[in-house]
Amino acid sequence: MPQPVRAVLAAEGDLHNWAYAKFAGAPLKVYKITNPWRSPTGVLPALKTAEKSIGSLSKPSNIIIHLRKQKYNADYDLSAKEGADTLAFVSLLEEKLLPALIYTQWVDSKNYVDVTRRWYAENIPFPLNFLLPNRIHTQQLERLRLVRGDPTLEPGEQLEKELYHDALECMTLLSQRLGSHKFFFGDSPSSLDAYVFGHLAPLLKIKLPNGKLQQHLNSLDNLRQYCTNILLLYFPSEGKEPPSRKVSVHPEGSDFDSEPHKRRNQILSVLFALGSMLGYAILTGIVSIQQVQAQPALAEPHHVDERGEEDEEE
Amino acid sequence: MTLMLSVPLTLSNFSCYSPVCIDSSHFIMSLAAEAFVSQIAAAEPWPENATLYQPLREDQILLSDCASSLAVQAYLRMCNLPVQVSYRPNAEYMSPSGKVPFVHVGNQVVSELGPIVQFTKAKGHSLSDGLDDVQRAEMKAYMELVNNMLLTAELYIQWCDDNTAAEISRPRYSSPYSWPLNHILAYQKQWEVRRKMTAVGWAGKNLEQVYEDVSQCCQALSQRLGTQPYFFNKQPTELDALVFGHLFTILTTRLTSDELSEKVKSYSNLLAFCRRIEQSYFEDSQAGSSSRGYSKGPSLF
């Protein structure tokens, strides 16, 4: 008897797992959270299972294995050869497409600064929004260097050309393999469909300034149709909004909504700065407050004045 | 002979990795260089004195390098292109990309199976011309599968498994060098490979899981091969060469345990496949190579 599975997935990050779960018909409760610290395993995505012994899983392959053990298997109807093809195509995508996707989101300077880092800064609570994007950026660059065996690799045109060349070829191969079929194998989607959809759909939806991969994907009609189709069939509630990260780019006119807060924050921060500077100055004696005694009568007004003048001169 | 080059020759197109220069015009296969190579390659036929360089066979070469080298040799034999094999202890450093094997053809140096296939294609020799688009997509996918799973598993077993690393990999890798260089180089290579394993996410695996992955990969290959003589029916392609290189090396190499070769042996059609290619393409050479602690080269099981 398949156990109900509770899942905590992020709205961004692993569309692949979510899609697989949908295709396999696993009843999942999906929580869209953006703070990795609130996830049961500390990273996103995470799957919280009902069994105490297993606890929570984070690696995508482990998540899929667990779902399979619970008898939610999207590959049930595949023949042996199709299963082998799945393995092969997943390897192809991991080697050729994934590096380019990661590059275009995390390493390419323009995309990273304009889109990815901005999204993180706006959607993830303090203090992670400062630490996390930069950490992921350096991690991915490091990983790219290791895998290509060149420790001096820098993000730039040369690297971009090579990565994109492989990725474009890979997308064309996928398109040729898909042909005019609805899914890769037969009439119902399988894990390969989950993988392809999970990685290509965000590419279609997120607007990137440096969008060569997107352009190529848009030119491959059958792939684009395929992604839209799955989106409509399995993620209808997401509607127009991309199920993956939302890019919050404020158009010029609607700054008013954020204006009051912005102004208030500015004033508060200026006051805070002034107050702390003043406090520091007083505490260290740079500025001293003279306690001028309130003299009872007009007895010595000129003394007070003189004293005041002397102090000022000093 | 004048060559019209449509690609401007700038230094930024070429980068040199190896400290030993074979001649002045070697390069790696970057995108711009590819166009350059195609033009130059197409101009000359395959010479008689093409040479393939790999590390020393008896003492130095490791499982993964031997598999790659055998794959290239098999491919060239399938294309009917003559090549002499030359053994050098510093082959890895001579290679333009740092990986073995590499071939020296005319005045070009090309390393690794992928670029070599493209190079021979530019010269007009290709095994995969008869495939249609879907088949070509599948061929590329399966080649990636072998690289992704088999090659990474071989590297893992060699360098991340402490037993194998200490007993076989480190001694063999550093055998041509004297103390203290042998220790330094061996540990440096081990550290480099371990970091790469972490980058691709294999560092968290244990040996059992790696054997399981190898088994899965072999199962996929076996199912794809089915009862056909080659992966794409009648004619061998570069995929057949690659699979043969890896499987044959795994089967004929003695490691600290037999589990790896047992995994492959459990698929009889893969065994028959290896034997078939060996008999068709390697019959004439090295009939008497003896198998010592680490048998290499085409030999009988």
Coordinates of C-alpha atoms in Angstrom, one line a residue:
Chain A
M1 CA 0.0 0.0 0.0
P2 CA 1.8 3.1 -1.1
Q3 CA 2.3 5.5 1.8
P4 CA 1.4 9.1 1.4
V5 CA 4.5 11.1 0.9
R6 CA 5.0 14.5 2.3
A7 CA 7.3 16.6 0.2
V8 CA 9.0 19.9 0.8
L9 CA 10.3 21.2 -2.5
A10 CA 11.3 24.6 -3.5
A11 CA 9.5 26.4 -6.2
E12 CA 12.9 26.9 -7.8
G13 CA 15.6 24.4 -8.1
D14 CA 14.1 21.0 -8.8
L15 CA 11.3 21.0 -11.2
H16 CA 12.6 17.7 -12.3
N17 CA 11.6 15.9 -9.1
W18 CA 8.3 17.6 -9.0
A19 CA 7.5 16.6 -12.5
Y20 CA 8.5 13.0 -11.9
A21 CA 6.3 12.8 -8.9
K22 CA 3.4 14.2 -10.9
F23 CA 4.0 11.7 -13.8
A24 CA 4.2 8.8 -11.4
G25 CA 1.0 9.9 -9.6
A26 CA 2.6 10.2 -6.2
P27 CA 0.5 12.2 -3.8
L28 CA 2.7 14.9 -2.7
K29 CA 2.1 18.0 -0.7
V30 CA 4.4 20.6 -2.1
Y31 CA 5.6 23.5 0.0
K32 CA 7.2 26.3 -1.9
I33 CA 9.8 27.8 0.3
T34 CA 12.7 29.9 -0.5
N35 CA 14.8 29.6 2.6
P36 CA 17.0 26.5 2.5
W37 CA 17.5 26.6 6.2
R38 CA 13.8 25.9 6.8
S39 CA 14.0 22.7 4.8
P40 CA 14.3 19.4 6.7
T41 CA 17.7 18.6 5.3
G42 CA 19.1 22.1 5.1
V43 CA 19.2 22.2 1.3
L44 CA 16.6 22.3 -1.3
P45 CA 14.9 20.3 -2.8
A46 CA 14.0 18.0 0.0
L47 CA 11.6 15.1 0.4
K48 CA 10.2 14.4 3.8
T49 CA 9.0 10.9 4.0
A50 CA 6.5 9.4 6.4
E51 CA 8.9 6.8 7.6
K52 CA 11.1 7.7 10.5
S53 CA 13.8 5.4 9.4
I54 CA 14.5 7.2 6.2
G55 CA 13.8 10.8 7.3
S56 CA 14.4 13.3 4.6
L57 CA 16.2 13.0 1.3
S58 CA 17.8 15.6 -0.8
K59 CA 19.7 14.1 -3.7
P60 CA 17.4 14.0 -6.8
S61 CA 18.4 10.4 -7.6
N62 CA 17.6 9.3 -4.0
I63 CA 14.3 11.0 -4.1
I64 CA 13.3 9.2 -7.3
I65 CA 14.6 5.9 -5.9
H66 CA 12.4 6.4 -2.8
L67 CA 9.4 7.2 -4.9
R68 CA 10.0 4.1 -6.9
K69 CA 10.2 1.9 -3.8
Q70 CA 6.9 3.3 -2.8
K71 CA 5.5 1.9 -6.1
Y72 CA 5.3 5.3 -7.8
N73 CA 7.1 4.4 -10.9
A74 CA 6.8 6.5 -14.0
D75 CA 8.9 4.0 -16.0
Y76 CA 6.7 1.0 -15.3
D77 CA 5.5 0.6 -18.9
L78 CA 8.9 1.0 -20.6
S79 CA 10.5 -1.8 -22.4
A80 CA 14.1 -2.9 -21.5
K81 CA 15.5 -1.1 -24.5
E82 CA 13.6 2.1 -23.6
G83 CA 14.9 1.9 -20.1
A84 CA 18.4 1.7 -21.6
D85 CA 17.7 4.6 -23.8
T86 CA 16.6 6.6 -20.8
L87 CA 19.9 6.0 -19.0
A88 CA 21.8 7.0 -22.1
F89 CA 19.9 10.2 -22.8
V90 CA 20.1 11.3 -19.2
S91 CA 23.9 10.9 -19.4
L92 CA 23.9 12.9 -22.6
L93 CA 21.9 15.7 -21.0
E94 CA 24.1 15.7 -17.9
E95 CA 27.3 15.9 -19.8
K96 CA 26.3 18.4 -22.6
L97 CA 23.2 20.4 -21.5
L98 CA 23.5 20.8 -17.8
P99 CA 26.9 22.6 -17.8
A100 CA 25.6 25.1 -20.2
L101 CA 22.4 25.7 -18.2
I102 CA 24.4 26.2 -15.1
Y103 CA 26.7 28.5 -16.9
T104 CA 24.0 30.6 -18.3
Q105 CA 22.3 31.1 -14.9
W106 CA 25.2 31.1 -12.5
V107 CA 28.5 31.9 -14.2
D108 CA 27.7 34.1 -17.1
S109 CA 28.4 37.6 -15.7
K110 CA 25.4 39.5 -17.2
N111 CA 22.8 36.8 -16.4
Y112 CA 24.1 36.1 -12.9
V113 CA 24.1 39.8 -11.9
D114 CA 20.9 40.9 -13.6
V115 CA 18.7 38.0 -13.0
T116 CA 19.9 35.2 -10.7
R117 CA 21.5 37.2 -8.0
R118 CA 18.7 39.7 -8.1
W119 CA 16.0 37.1 -7.6
Y120 CA 17.9 35.6 -4.7
A121 CA 18.4 39.0 -3.1
E122 CA 14.7 39.8 -3.4
N123 CA 13.2 36.5 -2.4
I124 CA 15.4 35.0 0.3
P125 CA 15.5 36.3 3.8
F126 CA 18.4 38.0 5.4
P127 CA 21.2 37.0 5.8
L128 CA 21.2 34.2 3.3
N129 CA 20.5 36.5 0.4
F130 CA 24.0 37.9 0.7
L131 CA 25.8 34.6 1.2
L132 CA 24.0 32.0 -0.8
P133 CA 24.2 33.4 -4.4
N134 CA 27.8 34.2 -4.2
R135 CA 28.6 30.8 -2.7
I136 CA 26.8 29.0 -5.4
H137 CA 28.4 31.1 -8.1
T138 CA 31.9 30.2 -6.9
Q139 CA 31.0 26.6 -6.4
Q140 CA 29.7 26.3 -10.0
L141 CA 32.7 28.0 -11.5
E142 CA 35.0 25.8 -9.5
R143 CA 33.1 22.7 -10.6
L144 CA 33.3 23.8 -14.2
R145 CA 37.1 24.2 -13.9
L146 CA 37.5 20.7 -12.4
V147 CA 35.4 18.9 -14.9
R148 CA 37.1 20.5 -17.8
G149 CA 40.5 20.0 -16.3
D150 CA 41.6 23.6 -16.6
P151 CA 42.2 25.5 -13.4
T152 CA 42.6 28.8 -15.1
L153 CA 39.2 28.8 -16.7
E154 CA 37.4 32.2 -16.7
P155 CA 33.9 32.9 -17.7
G156 CA 34.1 34.5 -21.1
E157 CA 33.4 34.2 -24.8
Q158 CA 35.6 31.2 -25.5
L159 CA 34.1 29.0 -22.7
E160 CA 30.6 30.2 -23.5
K161 CA 31.0 29.2 -27.2
E162 CA 32.2 25.7 -26.3
L163 CA 29.5 25.1 -23.8
Y164 CA 26.8 26.5 -25.9
H165 CA 27.9 24.6 -28.9
D166 CA 27.6 21.3 -27.1
A167 CA 24.2 22.3 -25.5
L168 CA 22.8 23.5 -28.9
E169 CA 23.8 20.2 -30.4
C170 CA 22.3 18.3 -27.5
M171 CA 19.0 20.2 -27.9
T172 CA 18.9 19.5 -31.6
L173 CA 19.5 15.8 -30.9
L174 CA 16.7 15.8 -28.4
S175 CA 14.4 17.4 -30.9
Q176 CA 15.3 14.8 -33.5
R177 CA 14.7 12.0 -31.1
L178 CA 11.4 13.4 -30.0
G179 CA 10.2 13.9 -33.6
S180 CA 6.5 14.5 -33.6
H181 CA 5.6 12.3 -30.6
K182 CA 3.8 13.5 -27.6
F183 CA 6.3 12.1 -25.2
F184 CA 9.7 10.4 -25.6
F185 CA 8.3 6.9 -25.1
G186 CA 4.7 6.2 -26.0
D187 CA 1.7 8.0 -24.7
S188 CA 2.5 8.6 -21.1
P189 CA 5.5 10.5 -19.7
S190 CA 8.4 8.8 -18.1
S191 CA 11.4 9.8 -16.1
L192 CA 13.2 11.0 -19.2
D193 CA 10.3 13.3 -19.9
A194 CA 10.6 14.6 -16.3
Y195 CA 14.3 15.2 -16.7
V196 CA 14.0 17.0 -20.0
F197 CA 11.0 19.0 -18.9
G198 CA 12.5 19.9 -15.6
H199 CA 15.6 21.4 -17.2
L200 CA 14.2 22.9 -20.4
A201 CA 11.0 24.5 -19.1
P202 CA 12.7 27.1 -16.8
L203 CA 14.8 28.0 -19.8
L204 CA 11.7 28.9 -21.7
K205 CA 10.2 31.0 -19.0
I206 CA 12.9 32.9 -17.5
K207 CA 14.0 36.0 -19.4
L208 CA 17.7 36.1 -19.5
P209 CA 19.7 39.0 -21.0
N210 CA 22.1 36.7 -22.6
G211 CA 19.6 34.3 -24.1
K212 CA 21.3 32.2 -26.9
L213 CA 20.1 29.0 -25.4
Q214 CA 16.6 30.3 -25.2
Q215 CA 16.6 31.4 -28.8
H216 CA 17.7 28.0 -30.0
L217 CA 15.1 26.3 -27.9
N218 CA 12.4 28.6 -29.2
S219 CA 13.5 27.7 -32.7
L220 CA 13.0 24.0 -32.0
D221 CA 9.2 23.9 -32.4
N222 CA 8.5 20.4 -31.2
L223 CA 10.5 20.9 -28.0
R224 CA 8.8 24.1 -27.2
Q225 CA 5.4 22.6 -27.9
Y226 CA 6.3 19.6 -25.8
C227 CA 7.2 21.8 -22.8
T228 CA 4.0 23.9 -23.1
N229 CA 2.0 20.7 -23.4
I230 CA 3.3 19.2 -20.2
L231 CA 2.9 22.5 -18.4
L232 CA -0.8 22.6 -19.4
L233 CA -1.5 19.0 -18.6
Y234 CA 0.4 18.6 -15.3
F235 CA 0.9 22.0 -13.9
P236 CA -2.3 23.8 -14.8
S237 CA -2.5 25.7 -11.5
E238 CA 0.8 27.4 -12.3
G239 CA -0.9 29.0 -15.2
K240 CA 1.1 31.9 -16.6
E241 CA 3.5 32.0 -13.8
P242 CA 6.6 29.9 -14.3
P243 CA 6.7 27.1 -11.8
S244 CA 10.3 27.8 -11.3
R245 CA 11.8 31.0 -10.1
K246 CA 10.0 34.2 -10.7
V247 CA 12.0 37.0 -12.0
S248 CA 10.7 40.1 -10.3
V249 CA 11.7 42.9 -12.6
H250 CA 9.9 46.1 -11.6
P251 CA 8.7 48.0 -14.6
E252 CA 9.2 51.8 -14.4
G253 CA 5.7 52.8 -13.5
S254 CA 5.0 50.5 -10.6
D255 CA 7.6 51.8 -8.3
F256 CA 5.0 53.4 -6.2
D257 CA 4.2 50.2 -4.3
S258 CA 7.6 49.9 -3.0
E259 CA 8.1 53.7 -2.7
P260 CA 6.7 54.2 0.8
H261 CA 8.7 51.4 2.3
K262 CA 11.8 52.5 0.4
R263 CA 11.5 56.1 1.6
R264 CA 10.8 55.0 5.2
N265 CA 13.8 52.6 5.1
Q266 CA 16.0 55.3 3.8
I267 CA 15.0 57.8 6.5
L268 CA 15.3 55.2 9.2
S269 CA 18.7 54.2 8.0
V270 CA 20.0 57.7 7.8
L271 CA 18.7 58.4 11.3
F272 CA 20.2 55.3 12.6
A273 CA 23.6 56.2 11.0
L274 CA 23.5 59.7 12.4
G275 CA 22.5 58.5 15.9
S276 CA 25.3 55.9 16.0
M277 CA 27.9 58.4 14.8
L278 CA 26.8 60.9 17.4
G279 CA 26.8 58.3 20.2
Y280 CA 30.3 57.1 19.2
A281 CA 31.5 60.7 19.1
I282 CA 30.2 61.5 22.6
L283 CA 31.4 58.3 24.1
T284 CA 34.9 58.8 22.9
G285 CA 35.0 62.4 23.8
I286 CA 35.4 63.9 20.4
V287 CA 32.4 66.0 21.2
S288 CA 31.6 66.9 24.7
I289 CA 28.5 68.4 26.1
Q290 CA 29.0 71.1 28.5
Q291 CA 26.7 71.2 31.4
V292 CA 25.9 74.8 31.6
Q293 CA 24.5 75.5 35.1
A294 CA 21.3 77.4 35.0
Q295 CA 22.2 80.5 37.0
P296 CA 19.5 81.7 39.4
A297 CA 19.6 85.4 38.7
L298 CA 20.9 87.9 36.4
A299 CA 23.8 87.9 38.9
E300 CA 26.5 86.9 36.5
P301 CA 25.1 86.8 33.0
H302 CA 28.4 88.2 31.6
H303 CA 30.4 85.5 33.4
V304 CA 28.4 82.8 31.7
D305 CA 28.9 84.6 28.5
E306 CA 32.6 84.8 29.0
R307 CA 32.9 81.3 30.0
G308 CA 30.8 80.3 27.0
E309 CA 33.0 82.3 24.8
E310 CA 36.2 80.9 26.3
D311 CA 34.9 77.4 25.8
E312 CA 34.1 78.1 22.2
E313 CA 37.5 79.5 21.6
E314 CA 39.1 76.4 23.0
Chain B
M1 CA 50.6 23.8 -51.9
T2 CA 48.7 26.9 -50.8
L3 CA 45.9 26.7 -48.3
M4 CA 43.2 29.3 -48.2
L5 CA 42.3 29.8 -44.6
S6 CA 39.1 31.5 -43.8
V7 CA 39.8 31.6 -40.1
P8 CA 42.2 34.3 -39.1
L9 CA 45.2 32.9 -37.2
T10 CA 45.4 34.6 -33.9
L11 CA 47.2 33.4 -30.9
S12 CA 44.1 33.4 -28.9
N13 CA 42.8 30.5 -30.9
F14 CA 45.5 28.1 -29.8
S15 CA 46.5 27.2 -26.3
C16 CA 49.3 24.9 -25.4
Y17 CA 49.2 22.7 -22.4
S18 CA 52.2 20.4 -22.8
P19 CA 55.7 21.5 -21.9
V20 CA 57.1 19.3 -24.7
C21 CA 56.5 20.6 -28.1
I22 CA 56.3 18.1 -30.9
D23 CA 56.2 20.7 -33.5
S24 CA 55.1 24.3 -33.9
S25 CA 51.5 23.7 -35.0
H26 CA 49.8 21.7 -32.3
F27 CA 46.6 22.9 -30.7
I28 CA 43.5 21.8 -28.8
M29 CA 40.2 21.4 -30.5
S30 CA 38.5 24.7 -29.7
L31 CA 35.7 25.9 -31.8
A32 CA 37.7 28.1 -34.1
A33 CA 40.5 25.6 -34.2
E34 CA 38.0 23.0 -35.4
A35 CA 37.3 25.0 -38.6
F36 CA 41.0 25.3 -39.1
V37 CA 41.6 21.6 -38.6
S38 CA 38.9 20.7 -41.0
Q39 CA 40.5 22.7 -43.7
I40 CA 44.0 21.5 -43.1
A41 CA 42.9 17.9 -42.5
A42 CA 40.9 17.8 -45.7
A43 CA 43.9 18.8 -47.7
E44 CA 46.1 15.8 -46.9
P45 CA 45.4 12.1 -47.0
W46 CA 46.1 9.9 -44.0
P47 CA 49.9 9.3 -44.0
E48 CA 51.6 6.0 -43.5
N49 CA 53.6 7.1 -40.4
A50 CA 50.7 8.1 -38.2
T51 CA 51.6 7.4 -34.6
L52 CA 49.5 6.8 -31.5
Y53 CA 51.1 7.6 -28.2
Q54 CA 50.2 6.1 -24.9
P55 CA 52.0 5.3 -21.6
L56 CA 54.1 2.2 -21.2
R57 CA 52.1 -0.9 -21.6
E58 CA 53.6 -3.3 -19.2
D59 CA 54.4 -1.2 -16.2
Q60 CA 52.8 2.2 -16.3
I61 CA 49.4 2.4 -18.0
L62 CA 46.3 2.3 -15.9
L63 CA 42.9 0.8 -16.5
S64 CA 41.1 4.0 -17.7
D65 CA 43.9 5.1 -20.0
C66 CA 44.3 1.7 -21.5
A67 CA 40.6 1.6 -22.2
S68 CA 40.6 4.9 -24.0
S69 CA 43.7 3.9 -26.0
L70 CA 42.2 0.6 -27.0
A71 CA 39.0 2.4 -28.1
V72 CA 41.0 4.7 -30.4
Q73 CA 43.0 1.8 -31.8
A74 CA 39.8 -0.1 -32.4
Y75 CA 38.2 2.8 -34.1
L76 CA 41.2 3.4 -36.4
R77 CA 41.3 -0.2 -37.3
M78 CA 37.7 -0.2 -38.1
C79 CA 38.3 2.7 -40.5
N80 CA 41.2 0.9 -42.0
L81 CA 43.6 3.6 -41.1
P82 CA 47.1 2.4 -40.3
V83 CA 48.7 3.6 -37.1
Q84 CA 51.8 2.7 -35.1
V85 CA 51.6 2.6 -31.4
S86 CA 54.4 4.2 -29.5
Y87 CA 54.9 3.9 -25.8
R88 CA 56.2 6.9 -23.8
P89 CA 56.4 7.4 -20.1
N90 CA 55.5 11.1 -20.5
A91 CA 52.7 10.6 -23.0
E92 CA 50.2 12.3 -20.7
Y93 CA 52.4 15.4 -20.6
M94 CA 53.0 15.4 -24.4
S95 CA 49.3 15.3 -25.1
P96 CA 47.7 18.7 -26.0
S97 CA 44.8 18.2 -23.7
G98 CA 46.6 16.3 -20.9
K99 CA 44.7 13.1 -21.7
V100 CA 45.9 10.0 -23.5
P101 CA 45.9 8.7 -26.1
F102 CA 46.8 11.1 -28.8
V103 CA 47.7 10.7 -32.4
H104 CA 50.4 12.4 -34.4
V105 CA 49.2 12.6 -38.0
G106 CA 51.2 14.6 -40.5
N107 CA 51.9 17.7 -38.6
Q108 CA 48.8 17.7 -36.3
V109 CA 48.3 16.3 -32.9
V110 CA 44.9 15.3 -31.8
S111 CA 43.9 13.7 -28.5
E112 CA 40.9 11.7 -27.2
L113 CA 38.3 9.8 -29.1
G114 CA 35.8 12.6 -29.8
P115 CA 38.2 15.0 -31.5
I116 CA 40.0 12.1 -33.3
V117 CA 36.6 11.0 -34.8
Q118 CA 36.0 14.5 -36.1
F119 CA 39.5 14.7 -37.4
T120 CA 39.2 11.5 -39.4
K121 CA 35.8 12.6 -40.6
A122 CA 37.4 15.7 -42.0
K123 CA 39.7 13.5 -43.9
G124 CA 36.7 11.7 -45.4
H125 CA 36.7 8.5 -43.2
S126 CA 33.6 8.1 -41.1
L127 CA 31.8 5.1 -39.7
S128 CA 28.5 6.8 -38.8
D129 CA 27.5 8.3 -42.2
G130 CA 24.9 5.6 -42.8
L131 CA 23.0 6.5 -39.7
D132 CA 19.8 8.5 -39.7
D133 CA 19.2 11.4 -37.3
V134 CA 17.5 9.4 -34.6
Q135 CA 20.2 6.7 -34.6
R136 CA 22.9 9.3 -34.5
A137 CA 21.3 10.9 -31.5
E138 CA 21.2 7.5 -29.8
M139 CA 24.8 6.8 -30.7
K140 CA 25.9 10.1 -29.1
A141 CA 23.8 9.4 -26.1
Y142 CA 25.2 5.9 -25.5
M143 CA 28.8 7.2 -25.9
E144 CA 28.1 9.7 -23.2
L145 CA 26.7 7.0 -21.1
V146 CA 29.9 5.0 -21.4
N147 CA 32.0 8.1 -20.6
N148 CA 29.7 9.2 -17.8
M149 CA 29.4 5.8 -16.0
L150 CA 32.1 3.4 -17.1
L151 CA 35.0 5.8 -17.4
T152 CA 34.1 7.6 -14.1
A153 CA 33.7 4.2 -12.4
E154 CA 37.1 3.2 -13.6
L155 CA 38.7 6.4 -12.4
Y156 CA 36.9 6.0 -9.0
I157 CA 38.1 2.4 -8.5
Q158 CA 41.6 3.3 -9.5
W159 CA 42.1 6.4 -7.4
C160 CA 39.4 6.7 -4.7
D161 CA 39.5 3.1 -3.5
D162 CA 42.3 3.1 -1.0
N163 CA 43.3 -0.6 -1.6
T164 CA 43.6 -0.3 -5.4
A165 CA 45.3 3.1 -5.2
A166 CA 47.9 1.9 -2.8
E167 CA 48.6 -1.5 -4.4
I168 CA 48.2 -0.8 -8.1
S169 CA 47.5 2.8 -9.2
R170 CA 50.2 4.8 -7.4
P171 CA 53.0 2.3 -7.9
R172 CA 52.2 1.9 -11.6
Y173 CA 51.6 5.6 -12.3
S174 CA 54.9 6.6 -10.9
S175 CA 57.0 3.7 -12.0
P176 CA 59.2 5.5 -14.6
Y177 CA 60.3 8.1 -12.0
S178 CA 62.7 8.0 -9.2
W179 CA 62.3 9.1 -5.6
P180 CA 61.0 11.6 -4.6
L181 CA 59.3 12.5 -7.8
N182 CA 57.3 9.3 -7.9
H183 CA 55.6 10.0 -4.6
I184 CA 54.9 13.6 -5.5
L185 CA 53.4 12.8 -8.9
A186 CA 51.3 9.9 -7.7
Y187 CA 49.8 11.8 -4.9
Q188 CA 49.2 14.8 -7.0
K189 CA 47.3 12.8 -9.6
Q190 CA 45.3 11.1 -6.9
W191 CA 44.3 14.4 -5.3
E192 CA 43.3 15.7 -8.7
V193 CA 41.1 12.8 -9.5
R194 CA 39.5 12.9 -6.1
R195 CA 38.6 16.5 -6.5
K196 CA 37.1 15.7 -9.9
M197 CA 35.0 13.0 -8.3
T198 CA 33.7 15.5 -5.8
A199 CA 32.8 17.9 -8.6
V200 CA 30.8 15.3 -10.4
G201 CA 29.1 14.0 -7.2
W202 CA 30.8 10.6 -7.0
A203 CA 32.8 11.3 -3.9
G204 CA 29.9 10.3 -1.6
K205 CA 29.6 6.8 -3.2
N206 CA 31.1 3.7 -1.8
L207 CA 32.5 0.8 -3.8
E208 CA 29.3 -1.2 -3.8
Q209 CA 27.4 1.6 -5.3
V210 CA 30.0 2.1 -8.0
Y211 CA 29.8 -1.6 -8.9
E212 CA 26.1 -1.2 -9.0
D213 CA 26.4 1.7 -11.5
V214 CA 28.7 -0.3 -13.7
S215 CA 26.2 -3.1 -13.7
Q216 CA 23.4 -0.8 -14.7
C217 CA 25.5 0.6 -17.5
C218 CA 26.4 -2.8 -18.8
Q219 CA 22.7 -3.8 -18.6
A220 CA 21.7 -0.8 -20.7
L221 CA 24.4 -1.6 -23.2
S222 CA 23.4 -5.2 -23.3
Q223 CA 19.8 -4.4 -23.8
R224 CA 20.6 -2.0 -26.6
L225 CA 22.9 -4.5 -28.3
G226 CA 20.4 -7.3 -28.1
T227 CA 21.2 -10.0 -30.6
Q228 CA 22.7 -7.8 -33.2
P229 CA 26.4 -8.1 -34.2
Y230 CA 27.1 -4.4 -33.6
F231 CA 25.1 -1.6 -32.0
F232 CA 23.8 -0.3 -35.3
N233 CA 23.3 -3.6 -36.9
K234 CA 25.7 -4.6 -39.6
Q235 CA 28.4 -2.0 -39.4
P236 CA 30.5 -1.0 -36.5
T237 CA 30.6 2.6 -35.4
E238 CA 32.6 4.7 -33.0
L239 CA 30.2 3.6 -30.3
D240 CA 31.3 0.0 -30.9
A241 CA 34.9 1.0 -30.6
L242 CA 34.4 2.8 -27.4
V243 CA 32.4 0.0 -25.7
F244 CA 34.9 -2.5 -26.9
G245 CA 37.8 -0.5 -25.5
H246 CA 36.3 -0.3 -22.1
L247 CA 34.8 -3.7 -21.7
F248 CA 37.8 -5.6 -23.1
T249 CA 40.1 -3.7 -20.8
I250 CA 37.9 -4.4 -17.8
L251 CA 37.7 -8.1 -18.7
T252 CA 41.5 -8.6 -19.2
T253 CA 42.8 -6.6 -16.3
R254 CA 43.5 -8.0 -13.0
L255 CA 42.7 -5.7 -10.1
T256 CA 42.6 -6.3 -6.3
S257 CA 39.2 -8.0 -6.7
D258 CA 37.4 -9.6 -9.6
E259 CA 34.1 -8.0 -9.0
L260 CA 34.3 -5.5 -11.8
S261 CA 35.0 -8.1 -14.5
E262 CA 32.4 -10.3 -13.0
K263 CA 29.8 -7.6 -13.5
V264 CA 30.6 -7.5 -17.2
K265 CA 30.9 -11.2 -17.6
S266 CA 27.3 -11.7 -16.5
Y267 CA 26.1 -10.3 -19.9
S268 CA 26.9 -13.0 -22.5
N269 CA 26.1 -10.9 -25.5
L270 CA 28.6 -8.3 -24.4
L271 CA 31.3 -11.0 -24.1
A272 CA 30.5 -12.3 -27.5
F273 CA 30.6 -8.7 -28.8
C274 CA 34.1 -8.2 -27.5
R275 CA 35.3 -11.5 -28.8
R276 CA 33.9 -10.7 -32.2
I277 CA 35.6 -7.4 -32.5
E278 CA 38.9 -8.8 -31.2
Q279 CA 38.8 -11.5 -33.8
S280 CA 37.8 -9.2 -36.7
Y281 CA 40.2 -6.4 -36.0
F282 CA 43.0 -7.5 -33.7
E283 CA 43.7 -11.0 -35.0
D284 CA 47.0 -10.2 -36.6
S285 CA 48.8 -8.5 -33.7
Q286 CA 50.4 -9.6 -30.4
A287 CA 49.3 -13.1 -30.3
G288 CA 51.7 -14.0 -27.6
S289 CA 51.4 -11.3 -25.0
S290 CA 51.6 -12.8 -21.6
S291 CA 49.4 -11.6 -18.8
R292 CA 51.2 -10.6 -15.7
G293 CA 49.9 -8.8 -12.7
Y294 CA 48.1 -6.3 -15.0
S295 CA 47.6 -7.7 -18.4
K296 CA 47.2 -5.2 -21.1
G297 CA 46.7 -5.0 -24.9
P298 CA 44.6 -7.3 -27.0
S299 CA 45.1 -10.8 -25.7
L300 CA 43.0 -13.8 -25.2
F301 CA 40.9 -14.1 -22.1

